[in-house]
Short mmCIF file of C-alpha atoms in Angstrom, two decimals:
data_model
loop_
_atom_site.label_atom_id
_atom_site.label_comp_id
_atom_site.label_asym_id
_atom_site.label_seq_id
_atom_site.Cartn_x
_atom_site.Cartn_y
_atom_site.Cartn_z
CA MET A 5 -0.01 -0.33 -0.46
CA GLU A 6 1.31 3.32 -0.61
CA ILE A 7 1.75 5.79 1.98
CA ARG A 8 0.25 8.90 1.89
CA LEU A 9 1.38 12.16 4.04
CA SER A 10 -1.95 12.21 5.74
CA ASP A 11 -1.11 9.25 7.30
CA HIS A 12 -0.72 8.23 11.07
CA PHE A 13 3.03 7.47 11.03
CA THR A 14 5.06 4.15 13.02
CA TYR A 15 8.91 3.46 13.41
CA ARG A 16 8.27 1.32 10.54
CA LYS A 17 6.39 3.32 7.95
CA LEU A 18 9.02 6.51 9.03
CA ILE A 19 11.54 4.00 7.61
CA ARG A 20 9.69 3.43 5.06
CA PHE A 21 8.85 6.43 3.78
CA THR A 22 12.18 8.04 4.00
CA LEU A 23 14.38 5.28 2.90
CA PRO A 24 14.45 6.12 -0.67
CA SER A 25 15.33 9.71 0.48
CA ILE A 26 18.11 8.66 2.13
CA GLY A 27 19.30 6.53 -0.63
CA MET A 28 19.37 9.32 -2.71
CA MET A 29 21.73 11.18 -0.15
CA ILE A 30 23.54 7.93 0.00
CA PHE A 31 24.16 8.03 -3.71
CA MET A 32 24.47 11.44 -4.48
CA SER A 33 27.57 11.33 -2.01
CA ILE A 34 29.05 8.05 -3.40
CA TYR A 35 29.24 9.05 -6.65
CA GLY A 36 30.67 12.32 -5.30
CA VAL A 37 33.24 10.04 -3.34
CA VAL A 38 34.25 7.88 -6.65
CA ASP A 39 35.38 11.50 -8.19
CA GLY A 40 37.57 11.88 -5.62
CA LEU A 41 38.78 7.63 -5.90
CA PHE A 42 39.93 8.25 -9.22
CA VAL A 43 41.50 11.82 -9.29
CA SER A 44 43.61 10.79 -6.44
CA ASN A 45 44.48 7.13 -7.72
CA PHE A 46 44.80 8.19 -11.71
CA VAL A 47 46.03 12.07 -11.46
CA GLY A 48 47.62 12.16 -7.87
CA LYS A 49 47.35 13.88 -4.79
CA THR A 50 48.33 17.39 -5.92
CA ALA A 51 45.08 17.23 -8.70
CA PHE A 52 43.25 15.44 -5.39
CA ALA A 53 44.07 18.59 -3.17
CA SER A 54 43.38 20.66 -6.05
CA VAL A 55 39.88 19.30 -6.51
CA ASN A 56 38.90 19.49 -2.64
CA LEU A 57 40.43 23.16 -2.53
CA ILE A 58 37.84 24.48 -4.63
CA MET A 59 34.67 21.85 -3.67
CA PRO A 60 33.86 24.40 -1.18
CA PHE A 61 33.12 27.54 -3.80
CA ASN A 62 31.37 25.09 -6.12
CA GLN A 63 29.16 24.24 -2.86
CA VAL A 64 28.31 27.65 -1.97
CA LEU A 65 26.47 28.10 -5.31
CA SER A 66 24.79 24.99 -5.01
CA GLY A 67 23.40 26.06 -1.77
CA MET A 68 20.70 28.00 -4.14
CA GLY A 69 18.81 24.68 -5.60
CA ALA A 70 19.17 23.26 -1.81
CA MET A 71 17.06 26.87 -0.71
CA LEU A 72 14.26 26.55 -3.05
CA GLY A 73 14.24 22.56 -3.10
CA VAL A 74 14.04 22.34 1.11
CA GLY A 75 12.02 25.73 1.44
CA GLY A 76 9.56 25.13 -1.47
CA SER A 77 8.76 21.53 -0.72
CA ALA A 78 7.99 22.65 3.01
CA LEU A 79 5.24 25.85 1.58
CA VAL A 80 4.48 23.09 -0.84
CA ALA A 81 3.52 20.27 1.78
CA LYS A 82 1.72 23.36 3.76
CA THR A 83 -0.16 23.87 0.87
CA LEU A 84 -1.22 20.77 -0.10
CA GLY A 85 -2.26 20.04 4.10
CA GLU A 86 -4.49 23.10 3.64
CA GLY A 87 -6.44 21.50 0.99
CA ASP A 88 -5.11 23.68 -2.45
CA LYS A 89 -3.35 21.69 -4.50
CA LYS A 90 -3.57 24.33 -7.80
CA ARG A 91 -1.83 26.61 -5.44
CA ALA A 92 0.48 23.94 -4.75
CA GLY A 93 0.99 23.58 -8.16
CA CYS A 94 1.35 27.36 -8.38
CA TYR A 95 4.03 27.73 -5.92
CA LEU A 96 5.91 24.40 -7.60
CA THR A 97 5.96 26.14 -11.27
CA MET A 98 7.16 29.81 -9.74
CA MET A 99 10.46 27.40 -7.83
CA MET A 100 11.44 26.17 -11.53
CA TYR A 101 11.14 30.12 -12.89
CA MET A 102 13.59 31.44 -10.13
CA LEU A 103 15.79 28.27 -10.18
CA GLY A 104 16.66 28.74 -14.33
CA ILE A 105 17.42 32.84 -13.75
CA ILE A 106 19.39 32.23 -10.40
CA GLY A 107 21.26 29.31 -11.50
CA LEU A 108 22.19 31.10 -14.96
CA LEU A 109 23.32 33.64 -13.03
CA PHE A 110 25.30 31.55 -10.54
CA THR A 111 27.41 30.09 -13.13
CA VAL A 112 28.48 32.87 -15.11
CA LEU A 113 29.57 34.49 -11.95
CA GLY A 114 31.54 31.48 -10.67
CA VAL A 115 33.19 30.80 -14.05
CA VAL A 116 34.15 34.49 -14.80
CA PHE A 117 35.82 34.67 -10.62
CA ILE A 118 37.47 30.57 -10.64
CA ARG A 119 41.05 31.98 -10.55
CA PRO A 120 41.28 35.06 -7.90
CA VAL A 121 38.93 32.61 -5.54
CA SER A 122 41.01 29.50 -6.06
CA TYR A 123 44.11 31.95 -4.72
CA LEU A 124 42.10 33.18 -1.97
CA LEU A 125 41.92 29.68 -0.70
CA GLY A 126 45.08 28.77 -0.47
CA ALA A 127 45.94 27.04 -4.17
CA THR A 128 49.62 27.07 -5.43
CA ASP A 129 50.82 27.60 -8.62
CA ALA A 130 51.04 23.68 -8.59
CA MET A 131 47.73 23.56 -8.08
CA ILE A 132 46.05 26.73 -9.87
CA GLY A 133 45.45 25.79 -12.74
CA ASP A 134 43.72 22.03 -11.69
CA CYS A 135 42.13 24.29 -9.50
CA VAL A 136 40.44 26.90 -12.44
CA LEU A 137 40.25 24.38 -14.89
CA TYR A 138 38.32 21.47 -12.89
CA GLY A 139 36.15 24.38 -11.31
CA ARG A 140 35.05 25.61 -14.94
CA THR A 141 33.91 22.19 -16.13
CA VAL A 142 31.67 21.67 -13.28
CA LEU A 143 30.29 25.22 -13.42
CA ALA A 144 29.47 24.50 -16.57
CA PHE A 145 26.68 21.44 -15.84
CA SER A 146 25.32 23.71 -12.08
CA ILE A 147 22.17 24.54 -13.47
CA PHE A 148 21.05 20.70 -13.46
CA MET A 149 22.46 20.38 -10.37
CA HIS A 150 20.36 22.91 -9.42
CA MET A 151 17.50 21.00 -10.79
CA GLN A 152 18.74 17.73 -8.97
CA TYR A 153 18.59 19.08 -5.91
CA GLN A 154 15.45 20.60 -6.42
CA PHE A 155 13.63 17.75 -7.84
CA GLN A 156 14.55 15.08 -4.54
CA SER A 157 12.29 17.76 -2.32
CA TYR A 158 9.33 17.96 -4.73
CA LEU A 159 9.05 13.81 -5.42
CA VAL A 160 9.06 13.20 -2.10
CA VAL A 161 6.42 15.80 -1.50
CA ALA A 162 4.28 13.99 -4.59
CA GLU A 163 4.43 10.89 -2.66
CA LYS A 164 7.06 9.30 -5.37
CA PRO A 165 10.26 8.72 -2.66
CA GLY A 166 11.07 5.45 -5.28
CA PHE A 167 10.67 7.27 -7.98
CA GLY A 168 13.56 10.18 -7.14
CA LEU A 169 15.65 7.24 -5.66
CA PHE A 170 15.54 5.40 -9.36
CA VAL A 171 16.16 8.44 -10.46
CA THR A 172 19.38 9.75 -8.70
CA ILE A 173 20.61 5.74 -8.73
CA LEU A 174 20.85 6.34 -12.87
CA ALA A 175 22.95 9.17 -12.61
CA GLY A 176 24.75 8.00 -9.76
CA CYS A 177 25.45 4.76 -12.46
CA THR A 178 26.47 7.42 -14.79
CA ASN A 179 28.97 9.03 -13.06
CA MET A 180 31.17 5.76 -12.47
CA VAL A 181 31.04 4.49 -15.35
CA LEU A 182 31.75 7.87 -17.14
CA ASP A 183 35.07 8.30 -13.92
CA ALA A 184 36.00 4.45 -15.31
CA LEU A 185 35.92 5.62 -18.82
CA LEU A 186 37.17 9.13 -18.60
CA VAL A 187 39.40 9.12 -16.34
CA GLY A 188 41.00 5.30 -16.06
CA VAL A 189 40.57 4.20 -19.37
CA PHE A 190 40.99 7.25 -21.80
CA ARG A 191 43.37 9.23 -18.55
CA LEU A 192 41.66 12.70 -19.25
CA GLY A 193 42.22 13.36 -15.62
CA ILE A 194 40.07 16.00 -13.74
CA VAL A 195 38.42 17.23 -16.59
CA GLY A 196 37.26 13.49 -17.08
CA ALA A 197 36.10 13.50 -13.30
CA ALA A 198 34.55 16.98 -13.91
CA VAL A 199 32.37 16.12 -17.06
CA ALA A 200 31.43 12.93 -15.48
CA THR A 201 29.84 14.65 -12.58
CA GLY A 202 27.96 17.50 -15.31
CA ILE A 203 26.55 14.66 -17.05
CA SER A 204 25.01 12.82 -14.48
CA GLN A 205 23.70 15.56 -13.25
CA CYS A 206 22.15 16.28 -16.24
CA VAL A 207 20.55 12.40 -15.88
CA GLY A 208 19.16 13.41 -12.19
CA GLY A 209 17.97 16.65 -13.09
CA MET A 210 16.76 15.95 -16.11
CA ILE A 211 14.29 12.86 -16.12
CA PRO A 212 11.98 14.00 -12.89
CA PHE A 213 10.83 17.31 -15.62
CA PRO A 214 8.42 15.34 -17.99
CA TRP A 215 7.00 13.71 -15.17
CA PHE A 216 5.77 16.48 -13.70
CA LEU A 217 4.19 17.66 -17.04
CA SER A 218 2.91 13.87 -18.06
CA LYS A 219 -0.70 12.76 -17.68
CA HIS A 220 0.97 9.94 -16.30
CA ASN A 221 1.85 11.50 -12.88
CA HIS A 222 -1.34 10.88 -10.69
CA SER A 223 -0.08 12.63 -8.03
CA ASP A 224 -1.11 16.07 -5.84
CA LEU A 225 1.57 17.78 -7.46
CA HIS A 226 2.02 18.99 -11.41
CA PHE A 227 3.26 21.67 -13.08
CA ILE A 228 0.40 24.55 -13.33
CA ARG A 229 0.52 28.31 -15.71
CA THR A 230 1.49 30.76 -13.31
CA ARG A 231 3.37 34.27 -12.88
CA LEU A 232 6.31 34.88 -10.61
CA GLU A 233 4.61 35.92 -7.24
CA LEU A 234 6.81 37.62 -5.01
CA ARG A 235 4.97 36.92 -2.11
CA PRO A 236 6.16 33.46 -1.74
CA ILE A 237 8.93 33.34 -3.37
CA LEU A 238 10.40 35.03 -0.41
CA LYS A 239 8.60 32.44 1.80
CA ALA A 240 10.22 30.03 -0.11
CA CYS A 241 13.50 31.35 0.43
CA GLY A 242 12.74 32.59 3.98
CA ASN A 243 12.34 28.51 4.49
CA GLY A 244 14.74 27.31 2.53
CA ALA A 245 17.26 30.20 3.94
CA SER A 246 18.85 27.84 6.48
CA GLU A 247 19.68 24.77 3.68
CA MET A 248 21.47 27.63 1.34
CA LEU A 249 22.86 29.01 4.44
CA SER A 250 24.42 25.76 5.78
CA SER A 251 25.62 25.15 2.72
CA ILE A 252 26.97 28.00 1.99
CA SER A 253 28.63 28.56 6.22
CA GLY A 254 30.09 24.56 5.57
CA SER A 255 31.84 25.75 2.42
CA ILE A 256 33.33 28.88 4.49
CA THR A 257 34.14 26.94 6.94
CA GLY A 258 35.55 23.93 4.81
CA MET A 259 38.28 26.71 3.18
CA LEU A 260 39.12 27.61 7.05
CA TYR A 261 39.80 23.68 7.27
CA ASN A 262 41.54 23.90 4.38
CA LEU A 263 43.83 26.58 4.88
CA GLN A 264 44.67 25.88 8.94
CA LEU A 265 45.70 22.55 7.13
CA MET A 266 47.97 24.08 4.87
CA LYS A 267 49.64 25.88 7.54
CA TYR A 268 49.83 23.08 9.75
CA ALA A 269 50.40 19.91 6.56
CA GLY A 270 50.57 21.81 3.55
CA GLU A 271 48.85 19.32 0.39
CA ASP A 272 48.55 16.32 2.89
CA GLY A 273 46.13 18.02 5.36
CA VAL A 274 44.11 18.83 2.61
CA SER A 275 44.33 15.47 1.25
CA ALA A 276 43.75 13.65 4.11
CA TYR A 277 40.70 16.00 5.16
CA GLY A 278 39.22 15.47 1.56
CA VAL A 279 39.16 11.74 2.17
CA VAL A 280 37.62 12.06 5.28
CA MET A 281 35.15 14.76 4.28
CA TYR A 282 33.90 12.10 1.24
CA ALA A 283 33.94 9.43 3.14
CA THR A 284 31.86 11.21 6.03
CA PHE A 285 29.59 12.86 3.63
CA ILE A 286 28.44 9.03 2.84
CA PHE A 287 27.26 7.98 6.68
CA ILE A 288 25.61 12.31 7.32
CA ALA A 289 24.07 11.40 4.54
CA VAL A 290 22.09 9.21 6.19
CA LEU A 291 21.08 11.51 8.41
CA LEU A 292 20.48 14.27 5.82
CA GLY A 293 18.35 11.69 3.76
CA TYR A 294 15.96 10.83 6.94
CA SER A 295 15.88 14.57 7.76
CA ASN A 296 15.31 15.85 4.51
CA GLY A 297 12.47 12.32 3.97
CA SER A 298 10.36 13.43 6.66
CA SER A 299 10.25 17.23 6.07
CA PRO A 300 7.03 17.04 4.20
CA ILE A 301 5.40 15.10 6.72
CA VAL A 302 5.29 17.16 9.26
CA GLY A 303 5.11 20.00 7.24
CA TYR A 304 1.28 18.66 5.74
CA HIS A 305 0.29 17.83 9.72
CA TYR A 306 1.39 20.93 10.48
CA GLY A 307 -0.65 22.76 7.46
CA ALA A 308 -3.13 20.47 8.39
CA LYS A 309 -2.72 21.10 12.20
CA ASN A 310 -2.22 17.46 13.18
CA HIS A 311 -0.64 18.98 16.60
CA ALA A 312 -0.47 14.87 18.05
CA GLU A 313 0.76 14.02 14.62
CA MET A 314 3.46 16.48 14.60
CA LYS A 315 4.65 15.10 18.69
CA ASN A 316 4.81 11.54 17.49
CA LEU A 317 6.63 12.50 14.69
CA LEU A 318 9.69 15.07 16.30
CA LYS A 319 9.75 11.99 19.25
CA LYS A 320 10.28 9.14 16.77
CA SER A 321 12.01 10.80 14.50
CA MET A 322 14.73 11.86 17.54
CA ILE A 323 14.99 8.24 18.84
CA LEU A 324 15.83 7.09 14.96
CA GLN A 325 18.60 10.13 14.28
CA ILE A 326 20.32 9.31 17.68
CA VAL A 327 19.92 5.50 17.18
CA THR A 328 21.19 5.94 13.76
CA GLY A 329 23.97 8.25 14.63
CA ALA A 330 25.55 6.10 17.57
CA SER A 331 25.31 3.25 14.76
CA LEU A 332 27.58 5.10 12.40
CA SER A 333 30.12 6.82 14.19
CA GLY A 334 31.34 2.31 15.00
CA ILE A 335 30.85 1.73 11.20
CA ALA A 336 32.76 4.29 10.40
CA PHE A 337 35.63 3.52 12.90
CA LEU A 338 35.77 0.11 12.08
CA LEU A 339 35.82 1.09 8.34
CA ALA A 340 38.27 3.65 8.78
CA TRP A 341 41.84 1.91 7.85
CA PRO A 342 40.18 0.33 4.50
CA ILE A 343 38.79 3.34 2.90
CA SER A 344 42.09 5.29 3.65
CA ARG A 345 43.99 2.62 1.78
CA LEU A 346 41.14 3.06 -0.93
CA PHE A 347 41.94 6.71 -1.44
CA VAL A 348 45.88 7.12 -0.54
CA GLY A 349 47.36 3.73 0.23
CA TYR A 350 50.02 4.44 -2.11
CA ASP A 351 51.52 7.20 0.19
CA ALA A 352 52.65 5.75 3.59
CA GLY A 353 52.98 9.07 5.84
CA LEU A 354 49.68 10.19 3.88
CA MET A 355 47.88 6.67 4.90
CA THR A 356 48.92 7.28 8.01
CA MET A 357 48.04 10.62 8.79
CA THR A 358 44.16 9.98 7.28
CA LEU A 359 43.76 6.87 9.23
CA HIS A 360 44.66 8.78 12.34
CA ALA A 361 41.95 12.20 11.51
CA PHE A 362 39.53 9.43 10.90
CA HIS A 363 39.32 7.62 14.21
CA ILE A 364 38.76 11.17 15.49
CA CYS A 365 36.51 12.36 12.56
CA VAL A 366 33.98 9.84 13.18
CA LEU A 367 32.70 10.62 16.92
CA PRO A 368 30.45 13.86 15.90
CA PHE A 369 28.17 11.33 14.48
CA LEU A 370 27.18 10.24 17.90
CA VAL A 371 25.11 13.75 18.36
CA MET A 372 25.54 14.97 14.75
CA GLY A 373 21.78 14.32 13.29
CA VAL A 374 19.95 15.61 16.86
CA ALA A 375 21.07 19.41 15.14
CA ILE A 376 20.36 17.78 11.60
CA TYR A 377 17.25 17.02 12.16
CA THR A 378 15.77 20.31 14.70
CA SER A 379 16.63 22.57 11.64
CA SER A 380 15.00 20.33 9.27
CA PHE A 381 11.75 20.31 11.62
CA PHE A 382 11.78 24.33 11.67
CA THR A 383 11.79 24.54 7.64
CA ALA A 384 9.19 21.84 7.75
CA LEU A 385 7.36 24.34 10.23
CA ASN A 386 8.30 27.27 7.72
CA ASP A 387 10.06 28.81 10.35
CA GLY A 388 13.06 29.86 8.27
CA LEU A 389 14.04 31.95 11.02
CA VAL A 390 14.69 29.65 14.03
CA SER A 391 16.01 26.88 11.08
CA MET A 392 18.72 29.41 9.92
CA GLU A 393 19.89 30.21 13.02
CA ILE A 394 20.72 26.67 14.14
CA SER A 395 22.35 25.80 11.02
CA MET A 396 24.48 29.17 11.04
CA LEU A 397 25.21 28.12 14.51
CA ARG A 398 26.29 24.67 13.35
CA ALA A 399 27.79 25.43 9.47
CA LEU A 400 29.42 28.59 10.64
CA ALA A 401 29.84 29.70 14.12
CA PHE A 402 30.57 26.71 16.30
CA PRO A 403 33.06 25.74 13.94
CA ILE A 404 35.30 28.94 13.44
CA LEU A 405 34.85 29.47 17.05
CA THR A 406 36.58 25.59 17.55
CA ILE A 407 38.94 25.84 14.08
CA THR A 408 40.33 28.96 15.38
CA ILE A 409 41.28 28.51 19.03
CA LEU A 410 41.82 24.67 18.42
CA PRO A 411 44.46 24.43 16.83
CA MET A 412 46.35 27.14 18.36
CA LEU A 413 46.40 24.32 21.55
CA PHE A 414 46.44 21.47 19.81
CA LYS A 415 47.96 22.47 16.55
CA LEU A 416 46.79 19.43 13.80
CA ASP A 417 45.14 17.59 16.37
CA GLY A 418 43.22 21.00 16.96
CA VAL A 419 42.21 20.85 13.18
CA TRP A 420 40.50 17.22 13.71
CA PHE A 421 38.76 17.70 17.02
CA SER A 422 37.21 21.42 16.31
CA LEU A 423 34.80 18.98 14.02
CA VAL A 424 33.77 17.24 17.46
CA GLY A 425 33.76 20.30 19.00
CA SER A 426 31.58 22.46 17.35
CA GLU A 427 28.96 19.49 16.46
CA VAL A 428 28.41 18.97 20.77
CA LEU A 429 28.01 22.65 20.61
CA SER A 430 25.08 22.36 17.72
CA CYS A 431 23.15 19.75 19.63
CA ILE A 432 22.97 21.91 22.96
CA ALA A 433 21.70 24.80 20.93
CA ALA A 434 19.00 22.57 18.96
CA VAL A 435 18.02 21.06 22.15
CA VAL A 436 17.49 24.79 23.73
CA PHE A 437 15.84 25.65 20.27
CA LEU A 438 13.29 22.56 20.63
CA LEU A 439 12.78 23.64 23.91
CA ALA A 440 11.84 27.60 23.90
CA LYS A 441 9.51 27.23 20.59
CA ARG A 442 7.57 24.28 22.09
CA LYS A 443 4.91 25.88 23.15
CA LYS A 444 4.22 28.02 19.59
CA TYR A 445 4.24 24.93 18.09
CA HIS A 446 2.39 22.29 20.03
CA TYR A 447 5.33 19.42 19.62
CA MET A 448 5.78 18.68 22.76
#
C-alpha cells in the first residue's frame, strides 16, 4: 500500500517512507566520492588536493538549489495539507522559474571569478591550473545540479520518493561508469572527472521534469501555468534560507579548515581532510536523507493543524536519529582503515595521517543527528528564521570558534577535534531551540 502524507506514522512507516530519500542522499554522496577516488589514484595527490580545495566554492553556488528545493517543498507540503492543490502546483512552477534565472546568473559569476577565488582559498602555483579547470567544467553543468537537488525534494512531497531514488541511482551509475572510462581508461584527468559529474547531474535533473508535466503523474502535484509572485518566492527563500546558508557556511568553514591544514600539514593535510570528508559524507547522508524525507510529513500535518501527529513525528524521529548516529559512528570507525587505504594507500605517510584523522572525525556522528533534524523540523514548520539560526550556529559560528581556538592549543590534532567540538555545541543549541518553541507549535 502507498504511504500518504496524511497517515499516522509508526517507526516502520517512517523508515519505509524516508528510505528512498536516504538512498538518494547516499548515492549522491557515493558518486561524489568516486570522483575523488579516481582523481587520487589516476591523477595524483596534487590534483586531488586541488579538487578538494575548490570544492567548497562550488558548494556555495549549489546552495541556491537546496534553498528553493527544501524551502519551496516545505511551502508546497503545507499548502497541500491545507487542501489547495492548485496553489501548490503554482508554487512548484514558480520555484522552477526562479531556479533557471538564478542558476544561470550564478554559473556565469562562478566561471568568471574561479581563478581569484582559488588563490584566495590558498591554491599554490602547482594547484591553480587544476583548480580552475575542474571548477569551470563543473560550473558549466551547475543548472542541472540545482534541478537535481530541487526535484529530490518535490518528488517526496508528490509521494514518489521511490521514483526519486531510481533517478538518483541512474545518475550515480552514470557518473561511476563515466569516471571509469574518462579518468581510468582515456586518462582525461580532472576534466574527465568533472564531465562525468556534469553528465550525471543532467540525468538527475532532466528525467523528473517531464514527469511533472505528464498525464501519467497521478499525484496531487503538477506544473501549472502561472506567473511569478514575489510573496511565495520570498516565503520559500525564507524557509530554505537555512539550507542555503548551511551550504554556504559549510563551504566557508571548509575553506578555513583547508587554510589551517595548509599551515600545519601542507597538501597532505588537505588530501587527508578530503578523504575524511568524502567518506563521512556517505554516513552523514543517512541523517540528512531521513531529515529531508520526513520534512514534508511534518509540513503536511502542520498545515492540517494535527498537533498530535507532530508530537509523534518529533519523538520518533529524534530516537531514530540518535540510534542511527551511534550505529554510524561504530561502522565508520571499523571502516576507517580500508577506506583510507583505498584513497591514499600509495603514500604511507599520508595514509597514517588520514587514518588518525578518520578515527577522530567519526565521533560527531553520536550527536550530529539532533541538530540536523531540528533544523529540518523548523523548516517544515515554515519557521525559516529558527532553522536558519540553528544552521548558522552549526555550519558557521561553532566551527569558526573551534577551528580558530583548538589548533592554537593542539596544532594539527586541534583541526580534527574542532569538528567534534562544533557538533557537540550544535546539539546543545538545537535542544535549547526545541524547548523554547514548544508552546508556539505544540509539538511537545
